[in-house]
Amino acid sequence: MATFKEFRNNVKPNWCPGCGDFSVQASIQRAAANIGLEPHQLAVISGIGCSGRISGYINAYGLHGIHGRALPIAQGVKLANRELTVIASGGDGDGFAIGMGHTVHAIRRNLDITYIVMDNQIYGLTKGQTSPRSAEGFKTKSTPEGSIESTLSPLEIALSAGATFVAQSFSSDLKQLTSLIEAGMQHKGFSLINVFSPCVTFNKVNTYDWFKEHIVNLEQFPEYDPSNRIAAMNKIMETGGMLTGLIYQDKNRKSYEDMAVGFGQEALAKQDLSLSREQFDKLVAEFK
Amino acid sequence: MISQLSWKIGGQQGEGVESTDRIFSTALNRLGYYLYGYRHFSSRIKGGHTNNKIRISTKPIRAISDDLDILVAFDQESIDLNAGELRAGGVVVADAKFSPTIPEGIEARLFAVPITAIAEELGTSLMKNMVASGASWALLGLPLEVFNKAVEEEFGRKGPAVVEKNVQAVKRGAEFVLEQAGGPLEQFKLESADGKQKLFMIGNEALGLGAIAAGCRLMSAYPITPASEIMEYLIKKLPKFGGTVVQTEDEIAAATMAIGANYAGVRTMTASAGPGLSLMMESIGLSGMTETPLVIVDTQRGGPSTGLPTKQEQSDINALIYGTHGEIPKVVLAPSTIEECFYDMVEAFNVAEVYQVPVIVATDLQLSLGKQSCEPLDYGRIRIERGKLQTGELPEREPNKLFPRYEFSEDGISPRVLPGAMNGIHHVTGVEHDQEGKPSESADNRRKMMEKRMGKLDSLRITDAVKADAPHEAPDLVVVAMGSTGGTVDEARLRLAQEGMAINHVTVRQLHPFPSDLLEPHLRKAKKVVVLENNATGQLANLIKMNVGCHDKIESLLKYDGTPFLPSEIEKACREMR
Ligand SMILES: Cc1ncc(C[n+]2csc(CCOP(=O)(O)OP(=O)(O)O)c2C)c(N)n1
Ligand code: SF4
């Protein structure tokens, strides 16, 4: 069985020292090993941004695509080969600005993939502009007077879009993050894991210390029931979206692959492409 | 006896024009006639004038006719708008309900049939179309049983009572008109056809069928006119082969999902028209850069912006060839017949996989939506080629060595492996990368990678990349066209041949990379070259000038009013340009 070390490669990340994304990478590697995957059984599809580089730093199949489109690519991979474990990942700009349309629809579609967002409330790669996750009043290069747009709540959006798995974590909390990623990968449907992953270079407000101060860990509420969607929505709102842990899971809804008529359990990519003469004749006869 | 005839039905959208056309042509197809359909419709669902025209012939035809023999009209507007097309001796069959009149200056015989009244008498005005088609069928003197059979097929699933009512409607329409006309009209007596039922389909169906034959098992797409029929056909069929169609949230998702699925090893396509293609441009670049196969159909329609969404145009050529930022290898094909829609899809999937490039198959609205007779499709021509895809077991890699997915090679094409394979791990990125797919900014690597990718297609010539019907050594004219225009050119040519004019006809089927070597010999022979296309700027002509030259010989015949060329227009232009 593969250990987490086998999910490492020799590429040196070009992230700034201290960037939250390092821990997200480590958590993915640990989670993959913990659930018994071999590197070739995992595909990590990422968007563009500092965070998007993550697929190149994990020893697994990886595709680093275009800005905001990690999810549709990842869904295509899963449709083609449902035997693979598929992770999509990227930044908050990638998933909640340019790719927001895909995020909502990937949630609705509920293919069995895990979406990990490295949420640093800013655009890192383009050197510090506002993100939909930035707080109102947040000053960046593109909002010198402070952001005047409201902050987007991905957790609320996910729940209202019909998400079957919603979790949030903090890159410093490796243990929680790893176990949530494991749970997400094992969930039979779409899982969203939003991870507070500080940008130490451009975000001087939402720092490690700031997160430690503001985060509300769901462990504090032993009676919390993640299968209750209304309670989940309430908790998100009560905590101003700062809660971490497994927020909601619906274990009953079937995944897209399981519902699609004609879709078998075997990877479509492994099936024979050829059409028999009989099949061909039958298709053609319909046009007579 | 005549060998061909044109029939048109007009009314308000949603009034049964489509279904009447369907039953009428199904019956004609049963008799073995060659058919070529043309739909005039607007971008609305109910209301607004719409008409369908069918050309009926004992010989193969691939063009709309210049004029019209029979017009069936559900309202006066349909007469006013279309009677001008009627040839001398033409006939109008119209609903007596609106007291139809023939516009001044037009000579046509009018049969006012109580279409609505008969239908209502039989139970519902919905059967108007049956009364009307029964009447026009009777004027042709063709056997009623064949028509009734088609009616039965259309309504069979609604039960025998409904079938019987509709058969009655047909009969009553026929009886009424025959009494007025004193029997079938002599001038419409068609020679009998060969009795062999032809395949009868629209281009979009042929594209879908071709995709299945090519081994395509997934499609991701967003609805748009005139491409939607492809996804609608495939969603009915692909589940039977283990696949499916995903209706995505937009065309960016459609294209990127297709890239993901192709990367993971399933032949996957998407299809759209101008607006959707514009949204796909960045994704096409990703496919080119990562050398991931991708097949896209562009059913061209009137642009720009929303343009003329239900009308004919061939104006995406520049966008398809040049639309992506940066430089990638890319293939643009343009089938010109319904049969080619089928075979080209098979080839498109092979080219995409063998060369690891995006392939765009560009049709036009008339080719995609015009329903027409199709020659038998040859199962023997279906081949599936997957190029350098490695499917067997792979050797173990040395520590820290990845699968050389982008290895430099003689032909620029590298081995490809699918995710899931043991010992095949490599990276894929739209960032410039080294032979293992890892990001690289090295100038030396960049140069080599660009040369590798851009050189891959040097020798690519698809089957009949340039299709020529060029019998003349010293032609008066060489006509060059693409897409659905070819059939119209052939018809004009036949007529001009009778006047002794020698015309060679060349169809460009591979738009990119441009097959200059194949086109050049045809142009060299020509005194004059006419390039025909449905756009305002002569995009195909410019392509030829840029790649082949011959500027001084080339003249353009352009039509950009939303309608396809008519044979008479080409005939006249050729005569003038000679
Ligand atoms: C279509 C497109 N528009 C803009 C960009 C430039 N761009 C690259 S990454 C990025 C945003 C980065 O922010 P985020 O997604 O939050 O990721 P981070 O770098 O913070 O990890 C932008 C705007 C691009 N690559 N593509
Ligand atoms: S700029 Fe910010 S997000 Fe990007 S690598 Fe540096 S710390 Fe991380």
mmCIF file of C-alpha atoms in Angstrom, chain A:
data_model
loop_
_atom_site.group_PDB
_atom_site.id
_atom_site.type_symbol
_atom_site.label_atom_id
_atom_site.label_comp_id
_atom_site.label_asym_id
_atom_site.label_seq_id
_atom_site.Cartn_x
_atom_site.Cartn_y
_atom_site.Cartn_z
ATOM 1 C CA MET A 1 0.000 0.000 0.000
ATOM 2 C CA ALA A 2 1.234 3.453 -0.832
ATOM 3 C CA THR A 3 2.322 5.769 1.963
ATOM 4 C CA PHE A 4 1.918 9.511 1.778
ATOM 5 C CA LYS A 5 5.532 9.763 0.682
ATOM 6 C CA GLU A 6 4.677 8.036 -2.545
ATOM 7 C CA PHE A 7 2.337 10.897 -3.346
ATOM 8 C CA ARG A 8 5.287 13.277 -3.273
ATOM 9 C CA ASN A 9 7.306 14.209 -6.329
ATOM 10 C CA ASN A 10 10.558 16.071 -6.743
ATOM 11 C CA VAL A 11 9.061 19.332 -7.964
ATOM 12 C CA LYS A 12 9.794 22.198 -5.625
ATOM 13 C CA PRO A 13 6.668 24.304 -5.153
ATOM 14 C CA ASN A 14 7.046 27.930 -6.176
ATOM 15 C CA TRP A 15 4.811 29.084 -3.334
ATOM 16 C CA CYS A 16 6.070 31.732 -0.911
ATOM 17 C CA PRO A 17 7.480 30.334 2.320
ATOM 18 C CA GLY A 18 4.602 30.153 4.779
ATOM 19 C CA CYS A 19 1.845 29.984 2.155
ATOM 20 C CA GLY A 20 -1.153 27.999 3.408
ATOM 21 C CA ASP A 21 -1.214 25.904 0.258
ATOM 22 C CA PHE A 22 1.729 23.763 1.429
ATOM 23 C CA SER A 23 -0.409 22.214 4.130
ATOM 24 C CA VAL A 24 -3.299 21.633 1.777
ATOM 25 C CA GLN A 25 -0.966 19.713 -0.483
ATOM 26 C CA ALA A 26 0.323 17.660 2.448
ATOM 27 C CA SER A 27 -3.224 16.920 3.597
ATOM 28 C CA ILE A 28 -4.251 15.672 0.184
ATOM 29 C CA GLN A 29 -1.212 13.398 0.081
ATOM 30 C CA ARG A 30 -1.934 12.027 3.543
ATOM 31 C CA ALA A 31 -5.638 11.598 2.928
ATOM 32 C CA ALA A 32 -4.999 9.727 -0.320
ATOM 33 C CA ALA A 33 -2.632 7.334 1.419
ATOM 34 C CA ASN A 34 -4.945 6.940 4.389
ATOM 35 C CA ILE A 35 -7.848 5.775 2.251
ATOM 36 C CA GLY A 36 -5.601 3.280 0.496
ATOM 37 C CA LEU A 37 -5.172 4.873 -2.916
ATOM 38 C CA GLU A 38 -2.219 4.224 -5.176
ATOM 39 C CA PRO A 39 -0.837 7.313 -6.931
ATOM 40 C CA HIS A 40 -2.043 6.173 -10.357
ATOM 41 C CA GLN A 41 -5.613 5.902 -9.091
ATOM 42 C CA LEU A 42 -5.800 9.589 -8.260
ATOM 43 C CA ALA A 43 -6.297 12.506 -10.645
ATOM 44 C CA VAL A 44 -5.892 16.056 -9.400
ATOM 45 C CA ILE A 45 -7.332 18.689 -11.703
ATOM 46 C CA SER A 46 -6.528 22.277 -10.849
ATOM 47 C CA GLY A 47 -7.255 25.787 -12.035
ATOM 48 C CA ILE A 48 -4.974 28.775 -12.449
ATOM 49 C CA GLY A 49 -3.629 30.744 -9.529
ATOM 50 C CA CYS A 50 -0.887 30.127 -6.978
ATOM 51 C CA SER A 51 -3.114 27.363 -5.609
ATOM 52 C CA GLY A 52 -3.681 25.905 -9.084
ATOM 53 C CA ARG A 53 -0.091 24.726 -9.195
ATOM 54 C CA ILE A 54 -0.960 22.063 -6.639
ATOM 55 C CA SER A 55 -1.618 19.353 -9.228
ATOM 56 C CA GLY A 56 2.017 19.548 -10.284
ATOM 57 C CA TYR A 57 3.283 18.952 -6.765
ATOM 58 C CA ILE A 58 1.528 15.681 -6.086
ATOM 59 C CA ASN A 59 2.674 12.372 -7.471
ATOM 60 C CA ALA A 60 -0.578 11.421 -9.167
ATOM 61 C CA TYR A 61 -2.202 12.108 -12.517
ATOM 62 C CA GLY A 62 -2.601 15.839 -12.758
ATOM 63 C CA LEU A 63 -4.032 18.393 -15.128
ATOM 64 C CA HIS A 64 -3.450 22.092 -14.645
ATOM 65 C CA GLY A 65 -6.000 23.658 -16.955
ATOM 66 C CA ILE A 66 -7.340 27.159 -17.408
ATOM 67 C CA HIS A 67 -8.524 29.765 -14.942
ATOM 68 C CA GLY A 68 -11.858 28.847 -13.405
ATOM 69 C CA ARG A 69 -12.409 25.597 -15.271
ATOM 70 C CA ALA A 70 -10.995 22.942 -12.974
ATOM 71 C CA LEU A 71 -14.477 21.646 -12.226
ATOM 72 C CA PRO A 72 -15.764 20.957 -15.731
ATOM 73 C CA ILE A 73 -12.460 19.309 -16.627
ATOM 74 C CA ALA A 74 -12.587 17.192 -13.467
ATOM 75 C CA GLN A 75 -16.177 16.188 -14.219
ATOM 76 C CA GLY A 76 -15.138 15.133 -17.714
ATOM 77 C CA VAL A 77 -12.377 12.981 -16.230
ATOM 78 C CA LYS A 78 -14.802 11.348 -13.816
ATOM 79 C CA LEU A 79 -17.406 10.713 -16.515
ATOM 80 C CA ALA A 80 -14.760 9.044 -18.632
ATOM 81 C CA ASN A 81 -13.299 6.968 -15.829
ATOM 82 C CA ARG A 82 -15.377 6.595 -12.706
ATOM 83 C CA GLU A 83 -12.805 4.219 -11.245
ATOM 84 C CA LEU A 84 -10.452 7.146 -10.653
ATOM 85 C CA THR A 85 -10.594 9.248 -7.520
ATOM 86 C CA VAL A 86 -10.869 12.782 -8.824
ATOM 87 C CA ILE A 87 -9.964 15.955 -6.950
ATOM 88 C CA ALA A 88 -10.565 19.411 -8.358
ATOM 89 C CA SER A 89 -8.795 22.299 -6.706
ATOM 90 C CA GLY A 90 -7.949 25.969 -7.029
ATOM 91 C CA GLY A 91 -8.240 29.360 -5.427
ATOM 92 C CA ASP A 92 -11.243 31.390 -4.298
ATOM 93 C CA GLY A 93 -10.953 33.553 -7.405
ATOM 94 C CA ASP A 94 -10.811 30.451 -9.561
ATOM 95 C CA GLY A 95 -13.859 28.816 -7.997
ATOM 96 C CA PHE A 96 -15.999 31.709 -6.775
ATOM 97 C CA ALA A 97 -15.336 34.455 -9.329
ATOM 98 C CA ILE A 98 -14.485 33.306 -12.858
ATOM 99 C CA GLY A 99 -15.591 29.722 -12.189
ATOM 100 C CA MET A 100 -18.627 30.388 -9.993
ATOM 101 C CA GLY A 101 -21.074 29.209 -12.625
ATOM 102 C CA HIS A 102 -19.323 25.863 -12.824
ATOM 103 C CA THR A 103 -19.179 25.559 -9.045
ATOM 104 C CA VAL A 104 -22.923 25.875 -8.617
ATOM 105 C CA HIS A 105 -23.672 23.504 -11.466
ATOM 106 C CA ALA A 106 -21.078 20.946 -10.440
ATOM 107 C CA ILE A 107 -22.772 20.916 -7.042
ATOM 108 C CA ARG A 108 -26.182 20.394 -8.681
ATOM 109 C CA ARG A 109 -24.827 17.709 -10.959
ATOM 110 C CA ASN A 110 -23.333 15.800 -8.020
ATOM 111 C CA LEU A 111 -20.683 13.773 -9.790
ATOM 112 C CA ASP A 112 -18.513 11.898 -7.338
ATOM 113 C CA ILE A 113 -15.563 14.281 -7.154
ATOM 114 C CA THR A 114 -13.976 16.309 -4.349
ATOM 115 C CA TYR A 115 -13.493 20.035 -4.749
ATOM 116 C CA ILE A 116 -10.886 21.659 -2.533
ATOM 117 C CA VAL A 117 -10.770 25.449 -2.574
ATOM 118 C CA MET A 118 -7.754 27.223 -1.173
ATOM 119 C CA ASP A 119 -9.506 30.311 0.109
ATOM 120 C CA ASN A 120 -7.101 33.155 0.894
ATOM 121 C CA GLN A 121 -9.606 35.971 0.342
ATOM 122 C CA ILE A 122 -7.355 37.559 -2.265
ATOM 123 C CA TYR A 123 -5.840 36.980 -5.698
ATOM 124 C CA GLY A 124 -2.354 35.697 -5.052
ATOM 125 C CA LEU A 125 -0.905 34.951 -8.475
ATOM 126 C CA THR A 126 -1.856 38.298 -9.945
ATOM 127 C CA LYS A 127 -0.288 39.967 -6.909
ATOM 128 C CA GLY A 128 -3.016 41.116 -4.639
ATOM 129 C CA GLN A 129 -6.387 42.147 -6.033
ATOM 130 C CA THR A 130 -9.751 41.730 -4.348
ATOM 131 C CA SER A 131 -11.602 38.431 -4.458
ATOM 132 C CA PRO A 132 -15.313 37.669 -4.024
ATOM 133 C CA ARG A 133 -14.263 36.317 -0.635
ATOM 134 C CA SER A 134 -12.664 39.606 0.469
ATOM 135 C CA ALA A 135 -14.384 41.348 3.364
ATOM 136 C CA GLU A 136 -16.200 44.615 2.736
ATOM 137 C CA GLY A 137 -13.783 47.463 3.224
ATOM 138 C CA PHE A 138 -10.796 45.233 2.437
ATOM 139 C CA LYS A 139 -8.099 47.283 0.728
ATOM 140 C CA THR A 140 -6.247 45.725 -2.177
ATOM 141 C CA LYS A 141 -4.451 46.951 -5.284
ATOM 142 C CA SER A 142 -7.740 46.922 -7.157
ATOM 143 C CA THR A 143 -9.776 48.331 -4.265
ATOM 144 C CA PRO A 144 -7.534 51.041 -2.811
ATOM 145 C CA GLU A 145 -10.482 52.600 -0.991
ATOM 146 C CA GLY A 146 -11.673 49.233 0.306
ATOM 147 C CA SER A 147 -14.005 46.726 -1.303
ATOM 148 C CA ILE A 148 -17.596 47.956 -1.576
ATOM 149 C CA GLU A 149 -19.048 44.639 -2.742
ATOM 150 C CA SER A 150 -20.535 42.166 -0.317
ATOM 151 C CA THR A 151 -18.590 39.030 0.581
ATOM 152 C CA LEU A 152 -19.724 35.853 -1.051
ATOM 153 C CA SER A 153 -20.614 32.908 1.167
ATOM 154 C CA PRO A 154 -19.682 29.728 -0.678
ATOM 155 C CA LEU A 155 -21.090 27.538 2.070
ATOM 156 C CA GLU A 156 -24.551 29.094 1.864
ATOM 157 C CA ILE A 157 -24.453 28.966 -1.906
ATOM 158 C CA ALA A 158 -23.408 25.320 -1.830
ATOM 159 C CA LEU A 159 -26.255 24.376 0.473
ATOM 160 C CA SER A 160 -28.828 26.232 -1.573
ATOM 161 C CA ALA A 161 -27.505 24.636 -4.765
ATOM 162 C CA GLY A 162 -28.247 21.221 -3.288
ATOM 163 C CA ALA A 163 -24.779 20.188 -2.140
ATOM 164 C CA THR A 164 -24.511 16.714 -0.651
ATOM 165 C CA PHE A 165 -21.232 17.363 1.193
ATOM 166 C CA VAL A 166 -20.060 20.708 2.548
ATOM 167 C CA ALA A 167 -17.061 21.158 4.808
ATOM 168 C CA GLN A 168 -14.662 23.896 5.780
ATOM 169 C CA SER A 169 -11.230 23.752 7.296
ATOM 170 C CA PHE A 170 -8.052 25.677 8.021
ATOM 171 C CA SER A 171 -4.701 24.816 6.493
ATOM 172 C CA SER A 172 -3.033 24.953 9.927
ATOM 173 C CA ASP A 173 -5.285 22.226 11.229
ATOM 174 C CA LEU A 174 -3.687 19.383 9.296
ATOM 175 C CA LYS A 175 -5.517 16.731 11.254
ATOM 176 C CA GLN A 176 -8.994 18.097 10.634
ATOM 177 C CA LEU A 177 -8.230 18.964 7.034
ATOM 178 C CA THR A 178 -6.849 15.505 6.281
ATOM 179 C CA SER A 179 -9.833 13.757 7.784
ATOM 180 C CA LEU A 180 -12.263 16.013 5.923
ATOM 181 C CA ILE A 181 -10.504 15.327 2.623
ATOM 182 C CA GLU A 182 -10.705 11.608 3.336
ATOM 183 C CA ALA A 183 -14.407 11.937 4.092
ATOM 184 C CA GLY A 184 -14.895 14.006 0.967
ATOM 185 C CA MET A 185 -13.148 11.450 -1.241
ATOM 186 C CA GLN A 186 -15.200 8.667 0.312
ATOM 187 C CA HIS A 187 -18.485 10.542 -0.047
ATOM 188 C CA LYS A 188 -20.505 9.204 -2.982
ATOM 189 C CA GLY A 189 -21.172 12.470 -4.724
ATOM 190 C CA PHE A 190 -19.827 15.975 -4.987
ATOM 191 C CA SER A 191 -17.939 17.227 -1.951
ATOM 192 C CA LEU A 192 -16.947 20.828 -1.382
ATOM 193 C CA ILE A 193 -14.162 21.545 1.083
ATOM 194 C CA ASN A 194 -13.394 25.212 1.498
ATOM 195 C CA VAL A 195 -10.029 25.682 3.155
ATOM 196 C CA PHE A 196 -8.809 28.897 4.769
ATOM 197 C CA SER A 197 -5.311 28.976 3.340
ATOM 198 C CA PRO A 198 -3.574 32.236 4.179
ATOM 199 C CA CYS A 199 -1.671 34.249 1.611
ATOM 200 C CA VAL A 200 1.225 35.541 3.664
ATOM 201 C CA THR A 201 2.446 37.858 0.949
ATOM 202 C CA PHE A 202 -0.608 39.863 -0.075
ATOM 203 C CA ASN A 203 -3.210 39.422 2.631
ATOM 204 C CA LYS A 204 -2.054 41.206 5.750
ATOM 205 C CA VAL A 205 -5.485 41.086 7.360
ATOM 206 C CA ASN A 206 -6.611 37.465 7.156
ATOM 207 C CA THR A 207 -3.435 36.043 8.664
ATOM 208 C CA TYR A 208 -2.854 32.777 10.517
ATOM 209 C CA ASP A 209 -3.414 34.580 13.795
ATOM 210 C CA TRP A 210 -6.544 36.237 12.520
ATOM 211 C CA PHE A 211 -8.004 32.887 11.488
ATOM 212 C CA LYS A 212 -7.076 31.268 14.806
ATOM 213 C CA GLU A 213 -8.960 34.029 16.551
ATOM 214 C CA HIS A 214 -12.067 33.902 14.378
ATOM 215 C CA ILE A 215 -12.562 30.254 13.533
ATOM 216 C CA VAL A 216 -15.394 28.363 15.227
ATOM 217 C CA ASN A 217 -14.691 24.640 15.280
ATOM 218 C CA LEU A 218 -17.834 22.518 15.071
ATOM 219 C CA GLU A 219 -16.299 20.183 17.652
ATOM 220 C CA GLN A 220 -17.510 22.713 20.182
ATOM 221 C CA PHE A 221 -21.064 21.607 19.449
ATOM 222 C CA PRO A 222 -21.290 17.886 20.212
ATOM 223 C CA GLU A 223 -25.012 17.896 19.444
ATOM 224 C CA TYR A 224 -24.470 19.325 15.927
ATOM 225 C CA ASP A 225 -26.062 17.060 13.315
ATOM 226 C CA PRO A 226 -24.495 17.401 9.861
ATOM 227 C CA SER A 227 -27.410 15.651 8.226
ATOM 228 C CA ASN A 228 -29.739 18.539 9.066
ATOM 229 C CA ARG A 229 -29.674 21.032 6.243
ATOM 230 C CA ILE A 230 -31.594 23.774 8.025
ATOM 231 C CA ALA A 231 -29.351 23.535 11.080
ATOM 232 C CA ALA A 232 -26.344 23.663 8.775
ATOM 233 C CA MET A 233 -27.567 26.850 7.141
ATOM 234 C CA ASN A 234 -28.271 28.390 10.531
ATOM 235 C CA LYS A 235 -24.864 27.501 11.851
ATOM 236 C CA ILE A 236 -23.146 28.992 8.818
ATOM 237 C CA MET A 237 -25.032 32.229 9.316
ATOM 238 C CA GLU A 238 -24.583 32.307 13.106
ATOM 239 C CA THR A 239 -20.820 31.975 12.776
ATOM 240 C CA GLY A 240 -20.505 34.430 9.914
ATOM 241 C CA GLY A 241 -19.256 31.579 7.774
ATOM 242 C CA MET A 242 -16.238 31.015 10.052
ATOM 243 C CA LEU A 243 -17.108 27.488 11.184
ATOM 244 C CA THR A 244 -14.858 24.520 10.407
ATOM 245 C CA GLY A 245 -15.587 20.811 10.280
ATOM 246 C CA LEU A 246 -18.135 18.717 8.410
ATOM 247 C CA ILE A 247 -21.061 21.070 7.977
ATOM 248 C CA TYR A 248 -23.467 19.041 5.926
ATOM 249 C CA GLN A 249 -23.655 15.606 4.361
ATOM 250 C CA ASP A 250 -26.514 13.900 2.576
ATOM 251 C CA LYS A 251 -25.639 10.223 2.295
ATOM 252 C CA ASN A 252 -28.784 9.241 0.463
ATOM 253 C CA ARG A 253 -28.701 11.158 -2.772
ATOM 254 C CA LYS A 254 -27.181 9.145 -5.578
ATOM 255 C CA SER A 255 -24.325 10.483 -7.639
ATOM 256 C CA TYR A 256 -24.756 11.553 -11.251
ATOM 257 C CA GLU A 257 -22.900 8.482 -12.481
ATOM 258 C CA ASP A 258 -25.283 6.249 -10.591
ATOM 259 C CA MET A 259 -28.342 8.033 -11.923
ATOM 260 C CA ALA A 260 -27.346 8.461 -15.577
ATOM 261 C CA VAL A 261 -29.339 5.995 -17.647
ATOM 262 C CA GLY A 262 -27.112 3.501 -19.403
ATOM 263 C CA PHE A 263 -24.055 4.349 -17.341
ATOM 264 C CA GLY A 264 -22.373 1.209 -16.015
ATOM 265 C CA GLN A 265 -20.048 0.692 -13.050
ATOM 266 C CA GLU A 266 -17.049 0.041 -15.270
ATOM 267 C CA ALA A 267 -14.975 2.938 -16.558
ATOM 268 C CA LEU A 268 -16.346 4.142 -19.878
ATOM 269 C CA ALA A 269 -12.762 4.635 -21.019
ATOM 270 C CA LYS A 270 -12.215 0.894 -20.819
ATOM 271 C CA GLN A 271 -15.085 -0.002 -23.081
ATOM 272 C CA ASP A 272 -14.825 -1.112 -26.671
ATOM 273 C CA LEU A 273 -15.295 1.725 -29.131
ATOM 274 C CA SER A 274 -16.294 -0.274 -32.117
ATOM 275 C CA LEU A 275 -19.771 -0.644 -33.443
ATOM 276 C CA SER A 276 -20.880 -4.010 -34.725
ATOM 277 C CA ARG A 277 -22.385 -4.330 -38.173
ATOM 278 C CA GLU A 278 -25.763 -5.128 -36.581
ATOM 279 C CA GLN A 279 -25.638 -2.101 -34.321
ATOM 280 C CA PHE A 280 -24.690 0.064 -37.259
ATOM 281 C CA ASP A 281 -27.452 -1.285 -39.490
ATOM 282 C CA LYS A 282 -29.990 -0.750 -36.767
ATOM 283 C CA LEU A 283 -28.988 2.873 -36.273
ATOM 284 C CA VAL A 284 -29.032 3.547 -39.995
ATOM 285 C CA ALA A 285 -32.400 1.857 -40.514
ATOM 286 C CA GLU A 286 -34.064 4.529 -38.407
ATOM 287 C CA PHE A 287 -33.445 6.998 -41.209
ATOM 288 C CA LYS A 288 -35.359 5.074 -43.827
#
